[in-house]
CSV table of C-alpha atoms in Angstrom, one decimal:
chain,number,residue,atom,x,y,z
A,266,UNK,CA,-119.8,139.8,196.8
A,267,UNK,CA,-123.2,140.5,195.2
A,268,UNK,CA,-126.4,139.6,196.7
A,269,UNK,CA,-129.0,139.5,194.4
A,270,UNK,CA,-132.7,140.6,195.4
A,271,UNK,CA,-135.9,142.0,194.1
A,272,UNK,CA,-137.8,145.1,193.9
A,273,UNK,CA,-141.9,144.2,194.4
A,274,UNK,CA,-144.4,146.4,194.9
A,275,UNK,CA,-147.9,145.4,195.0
A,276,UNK,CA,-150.4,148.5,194.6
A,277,UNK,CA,-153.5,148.6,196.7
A,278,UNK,CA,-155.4,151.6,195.7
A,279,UNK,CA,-158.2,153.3,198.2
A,280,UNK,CA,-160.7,152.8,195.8
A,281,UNK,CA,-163.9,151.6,197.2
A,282,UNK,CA,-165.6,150.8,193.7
A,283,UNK,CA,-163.5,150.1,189.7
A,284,UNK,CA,-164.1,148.8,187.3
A,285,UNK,CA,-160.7,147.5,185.6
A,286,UNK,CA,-158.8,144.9,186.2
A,287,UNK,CA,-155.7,144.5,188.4
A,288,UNK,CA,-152.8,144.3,186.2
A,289,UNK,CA,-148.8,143.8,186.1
A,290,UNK,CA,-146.4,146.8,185.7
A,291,UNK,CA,-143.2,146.7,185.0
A,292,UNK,CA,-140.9,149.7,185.2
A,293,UNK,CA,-138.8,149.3,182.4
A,294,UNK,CA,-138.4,151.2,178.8
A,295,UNK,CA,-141.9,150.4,177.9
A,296,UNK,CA,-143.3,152.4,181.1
A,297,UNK,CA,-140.7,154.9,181.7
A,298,UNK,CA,-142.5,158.0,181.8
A,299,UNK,CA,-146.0,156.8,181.8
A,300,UNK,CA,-148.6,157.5,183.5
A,301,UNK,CA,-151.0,154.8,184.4
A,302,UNK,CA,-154.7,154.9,185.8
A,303,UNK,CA,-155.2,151.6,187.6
A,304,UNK,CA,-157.5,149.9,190.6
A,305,UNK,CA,-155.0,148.1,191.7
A,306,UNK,CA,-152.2,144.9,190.7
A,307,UNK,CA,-148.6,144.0,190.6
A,308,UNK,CA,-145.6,146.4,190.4
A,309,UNK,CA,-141.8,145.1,189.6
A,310,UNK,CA,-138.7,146.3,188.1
A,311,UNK,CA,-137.8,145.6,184.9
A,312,UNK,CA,-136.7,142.1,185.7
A,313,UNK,CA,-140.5,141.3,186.5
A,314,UNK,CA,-141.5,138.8,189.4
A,315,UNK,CA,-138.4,136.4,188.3
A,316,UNK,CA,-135.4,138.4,187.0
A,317,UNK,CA,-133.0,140.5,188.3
A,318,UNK,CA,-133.1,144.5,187.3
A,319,UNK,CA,-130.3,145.6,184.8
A,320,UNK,CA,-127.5,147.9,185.7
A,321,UNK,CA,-127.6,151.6,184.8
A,322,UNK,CA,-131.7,151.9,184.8
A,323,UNK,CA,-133.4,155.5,184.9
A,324,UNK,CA,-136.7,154.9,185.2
A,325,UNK,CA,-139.9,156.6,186.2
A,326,UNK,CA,-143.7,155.8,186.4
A,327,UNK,CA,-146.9,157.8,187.8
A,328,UNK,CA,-150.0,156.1,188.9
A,329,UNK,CA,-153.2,158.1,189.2
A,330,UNK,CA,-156.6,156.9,190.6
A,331,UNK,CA,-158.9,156.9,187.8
A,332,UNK,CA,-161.2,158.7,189.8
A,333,UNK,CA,-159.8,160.7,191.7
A,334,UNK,CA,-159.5,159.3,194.9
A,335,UNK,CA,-156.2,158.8,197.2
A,336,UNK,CA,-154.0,155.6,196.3
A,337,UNK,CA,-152.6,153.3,198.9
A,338,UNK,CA,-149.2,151.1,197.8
A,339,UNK,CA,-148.3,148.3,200.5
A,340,UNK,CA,-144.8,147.4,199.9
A,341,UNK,CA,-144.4,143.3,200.2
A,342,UNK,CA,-140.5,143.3,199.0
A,343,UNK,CA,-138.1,145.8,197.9
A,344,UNK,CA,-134.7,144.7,198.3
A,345,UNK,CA,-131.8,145.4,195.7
A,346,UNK,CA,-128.8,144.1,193.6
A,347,UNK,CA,-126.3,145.3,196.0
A,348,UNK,CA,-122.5,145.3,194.4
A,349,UNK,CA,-120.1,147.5,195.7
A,350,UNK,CA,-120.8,150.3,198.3
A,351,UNK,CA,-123.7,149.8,199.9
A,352,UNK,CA,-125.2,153.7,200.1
A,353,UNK,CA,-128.1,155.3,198.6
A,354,UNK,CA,-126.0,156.8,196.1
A,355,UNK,CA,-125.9,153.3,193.7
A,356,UNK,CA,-129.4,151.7,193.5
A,357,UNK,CA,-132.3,153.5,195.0
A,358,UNK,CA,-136.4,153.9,194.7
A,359,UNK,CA,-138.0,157.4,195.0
A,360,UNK,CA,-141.5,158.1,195.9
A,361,UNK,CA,-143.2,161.1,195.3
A,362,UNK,CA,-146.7,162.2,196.4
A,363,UNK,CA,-147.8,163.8,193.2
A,364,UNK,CA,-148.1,163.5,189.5
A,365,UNK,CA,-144.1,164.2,189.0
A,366,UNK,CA,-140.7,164.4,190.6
A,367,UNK,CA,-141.1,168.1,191.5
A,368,UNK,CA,-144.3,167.1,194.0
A,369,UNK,CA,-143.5,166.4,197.8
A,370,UNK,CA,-140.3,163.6,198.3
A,371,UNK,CA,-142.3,161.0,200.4
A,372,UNK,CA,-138.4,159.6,200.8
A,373,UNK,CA,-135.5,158.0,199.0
A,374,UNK,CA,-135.3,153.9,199.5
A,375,UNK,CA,-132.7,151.6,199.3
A,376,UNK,CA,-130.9,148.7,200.5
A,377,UNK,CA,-133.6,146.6,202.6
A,378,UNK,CA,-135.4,149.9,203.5
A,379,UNK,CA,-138.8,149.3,202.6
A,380,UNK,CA,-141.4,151.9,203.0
A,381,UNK,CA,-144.5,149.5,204.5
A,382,UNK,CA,-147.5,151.3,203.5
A,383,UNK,CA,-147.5,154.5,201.6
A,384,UNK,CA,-151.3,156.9,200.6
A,385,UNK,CA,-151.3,159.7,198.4
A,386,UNK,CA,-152.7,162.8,199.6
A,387,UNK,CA,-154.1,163.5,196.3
A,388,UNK,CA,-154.7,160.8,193.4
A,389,UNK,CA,-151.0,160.1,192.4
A,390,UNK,CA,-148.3,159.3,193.4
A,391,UNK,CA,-144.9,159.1,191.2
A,392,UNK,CA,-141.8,156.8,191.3
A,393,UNK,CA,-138.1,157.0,190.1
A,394,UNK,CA,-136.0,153.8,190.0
A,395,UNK,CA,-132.3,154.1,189.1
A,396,UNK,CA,-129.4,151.5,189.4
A,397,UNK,CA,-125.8,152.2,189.0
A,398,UNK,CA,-123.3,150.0,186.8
């Protein structure tokens, strides 16, 4: 059986003053291994607000306050394309407090485990998506 969900993620920094514009980001080819300075806006797989994600994704994306201050990400949905075991090993969301993957593991999500509200103790924070087959 396969139940077929969607990873959001809508990005409210800590910022009290910016000047750009909230945006959409997907993380897909076009981002993987960006790093994007942003106020604020929308954050979804590579299926966007409508689609599923594709199997076997690596992905990873860094967002950084553009001045310096600490970011604040509310999770709304993150729920996944569950097809086989249901374990952390197939489809999972990693979140990092710092500019890369070797920075602190803020924890490993997957399944309907959202993590709610997540800050930065510094100005980034860093994400990992990967999907199995």
């Amino acid at each position: 059986m396969t139940t077929k969900v969607k990873i959001l993620l809508i990005i409210m920094l800590g910022l009290k003053v910016c000047d750009l514009e909230a945006q959409t980001y997907l993380l897909d080819n076009s981002t993987n291994g960006a790093t994007i300075s942003t106020c604020g806006g929308s954050f979804y797989d590579s299926g966007g607000p409508n689609s599923d994600y594709s199997s076997n994704e690596n992905y990873s994306i860094t967002f950084c306050s553009p001045d310096g201050q600490q970011l604040d990400f509310d999770f709304e949905t993150v729920d996944f394309l569950i097809q086989g075991p249901t374990n952390c090993n197939n489809d999972r969301l990693r979140i990092y407090d710092g500019p890369n993957a070797s920075a602190a593991l803020l924890g490993t999500f997957c399944l309907d485990n959202s993590p709610g509200s997540i800050r930065s103790t510094g100005d980034c924070l860093h994400f990992t998506f990967s999907s199995n087959n």
